[in-house]
mmCIF file of C-alpha atoms in Angstrom:
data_model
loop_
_atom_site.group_PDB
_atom_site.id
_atom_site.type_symbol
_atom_site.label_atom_id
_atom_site.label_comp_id
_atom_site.label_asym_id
_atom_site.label_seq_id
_atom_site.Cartn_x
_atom_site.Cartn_y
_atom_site.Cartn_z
ATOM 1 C CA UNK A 5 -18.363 8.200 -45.030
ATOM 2 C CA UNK A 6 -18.148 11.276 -42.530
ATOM 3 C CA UNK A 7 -14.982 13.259 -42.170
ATOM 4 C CA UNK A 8 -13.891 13.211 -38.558
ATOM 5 C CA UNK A 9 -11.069 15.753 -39.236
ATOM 6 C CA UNK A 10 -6.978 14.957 -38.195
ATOM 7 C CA UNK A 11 -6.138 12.825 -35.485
ATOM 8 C CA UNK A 12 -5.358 14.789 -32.656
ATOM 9 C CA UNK A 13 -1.453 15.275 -31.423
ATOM 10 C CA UNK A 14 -0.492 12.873 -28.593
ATOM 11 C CA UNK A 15 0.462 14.490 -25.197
ATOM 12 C CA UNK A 16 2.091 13.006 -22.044
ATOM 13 C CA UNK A 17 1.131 14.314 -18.884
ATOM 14 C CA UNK A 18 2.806 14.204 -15.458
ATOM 15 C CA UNK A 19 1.569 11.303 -13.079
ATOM 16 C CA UNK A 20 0.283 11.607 -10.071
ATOM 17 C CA UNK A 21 2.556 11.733 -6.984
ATOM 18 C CA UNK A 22 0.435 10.071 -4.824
ATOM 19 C CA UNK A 23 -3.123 9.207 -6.517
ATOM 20 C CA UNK A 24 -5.845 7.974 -4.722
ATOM 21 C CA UNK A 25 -8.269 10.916 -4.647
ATOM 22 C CA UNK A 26 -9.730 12.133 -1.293
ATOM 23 C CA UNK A 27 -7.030 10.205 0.850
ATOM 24 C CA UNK A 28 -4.314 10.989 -1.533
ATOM 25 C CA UNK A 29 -1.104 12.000 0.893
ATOM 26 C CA UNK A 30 -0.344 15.531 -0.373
ATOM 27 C CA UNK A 31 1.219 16.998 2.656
ATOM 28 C CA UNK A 32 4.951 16.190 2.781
ATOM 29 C CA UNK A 33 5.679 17.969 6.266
ATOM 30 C CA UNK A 34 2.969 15.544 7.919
ATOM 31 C CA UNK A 35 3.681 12.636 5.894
ATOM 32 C CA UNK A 36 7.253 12.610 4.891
ATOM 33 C CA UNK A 37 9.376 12.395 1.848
ATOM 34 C CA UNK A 38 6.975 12.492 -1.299
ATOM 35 C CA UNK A 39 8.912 9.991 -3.988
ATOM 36 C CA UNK A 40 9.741 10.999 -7.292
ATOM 37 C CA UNK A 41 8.329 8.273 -8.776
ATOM 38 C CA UNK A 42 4.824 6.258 -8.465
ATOM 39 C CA UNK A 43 4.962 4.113 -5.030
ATOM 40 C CA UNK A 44 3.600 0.376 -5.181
ATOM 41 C CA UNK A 45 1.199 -1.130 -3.422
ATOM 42 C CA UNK A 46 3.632 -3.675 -1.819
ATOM 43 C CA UNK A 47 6.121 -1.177 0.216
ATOM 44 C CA UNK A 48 8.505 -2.399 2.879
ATOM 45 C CA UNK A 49 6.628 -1.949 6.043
ATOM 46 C CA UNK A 50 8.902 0.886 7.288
ATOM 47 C CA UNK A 51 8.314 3.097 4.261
ATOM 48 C CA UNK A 52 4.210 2.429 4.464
ATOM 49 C CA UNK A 53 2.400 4.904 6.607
ATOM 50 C CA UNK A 54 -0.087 2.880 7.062
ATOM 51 C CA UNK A 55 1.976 -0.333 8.363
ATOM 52 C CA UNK A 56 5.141 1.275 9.721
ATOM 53 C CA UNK A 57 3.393 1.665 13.528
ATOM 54 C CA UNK A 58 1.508 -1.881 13.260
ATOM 55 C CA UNK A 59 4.265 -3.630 13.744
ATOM 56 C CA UNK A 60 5.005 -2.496 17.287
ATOM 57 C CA UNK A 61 1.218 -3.203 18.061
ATOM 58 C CA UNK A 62 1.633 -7.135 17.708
ATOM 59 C CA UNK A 63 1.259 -8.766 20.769
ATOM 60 C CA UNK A 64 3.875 -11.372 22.147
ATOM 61 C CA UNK A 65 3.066 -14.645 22.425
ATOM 62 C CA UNK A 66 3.091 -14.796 26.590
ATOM 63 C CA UNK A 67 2.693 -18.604 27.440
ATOM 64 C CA UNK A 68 3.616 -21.706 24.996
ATOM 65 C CA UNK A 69 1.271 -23.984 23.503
ATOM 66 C CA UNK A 70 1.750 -27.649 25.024
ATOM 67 C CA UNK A 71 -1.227 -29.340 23.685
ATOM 68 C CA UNK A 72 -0.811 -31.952 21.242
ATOM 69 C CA UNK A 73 -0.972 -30.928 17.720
ATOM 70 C CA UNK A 74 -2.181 -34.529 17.205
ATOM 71 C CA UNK A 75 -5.780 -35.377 16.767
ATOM 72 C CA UNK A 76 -7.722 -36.804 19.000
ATOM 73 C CA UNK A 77 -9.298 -41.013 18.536
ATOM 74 C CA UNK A 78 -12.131 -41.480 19.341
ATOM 75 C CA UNK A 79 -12.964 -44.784 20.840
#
């Protein structure tokens, strides 16, 4: 049997604020408030930086559809 030595001591380290590597946001004056805590995926779309301008980019619907949702017989 080989003799690996003591198991080393367990340490906790501090989590990322905002991980994600090269497109991390680390820059709180250009990108806001930077949470205490991890952010999900699934944010409201006012908090996400990424979504909170798409929403006034949707287009309005300008004319009504009045075609029959019905399908069509042939014959």
């Amino acid at each position: 049997m080989i003799d690996v030595g003591d198991m080393p001591t367990p340490q906790v380290e501090e989590p990322e604020r905002f991980p994600g590597g090269a497109d991390a946001l680390s820059n709180q004056a250009k990108y806001g408030e930077i949470p205490d805590g991890p952010m999900g995926v699934d944010l409201p779309p006012d908090k996400n930086p990424l979504t909170a301008l798409a929403d006034d980019r949707v287009p309005e619907v300008s004319e009504p559809d009045d075609k029959s949702q019905e399908p069509e017989t042939a014959g």
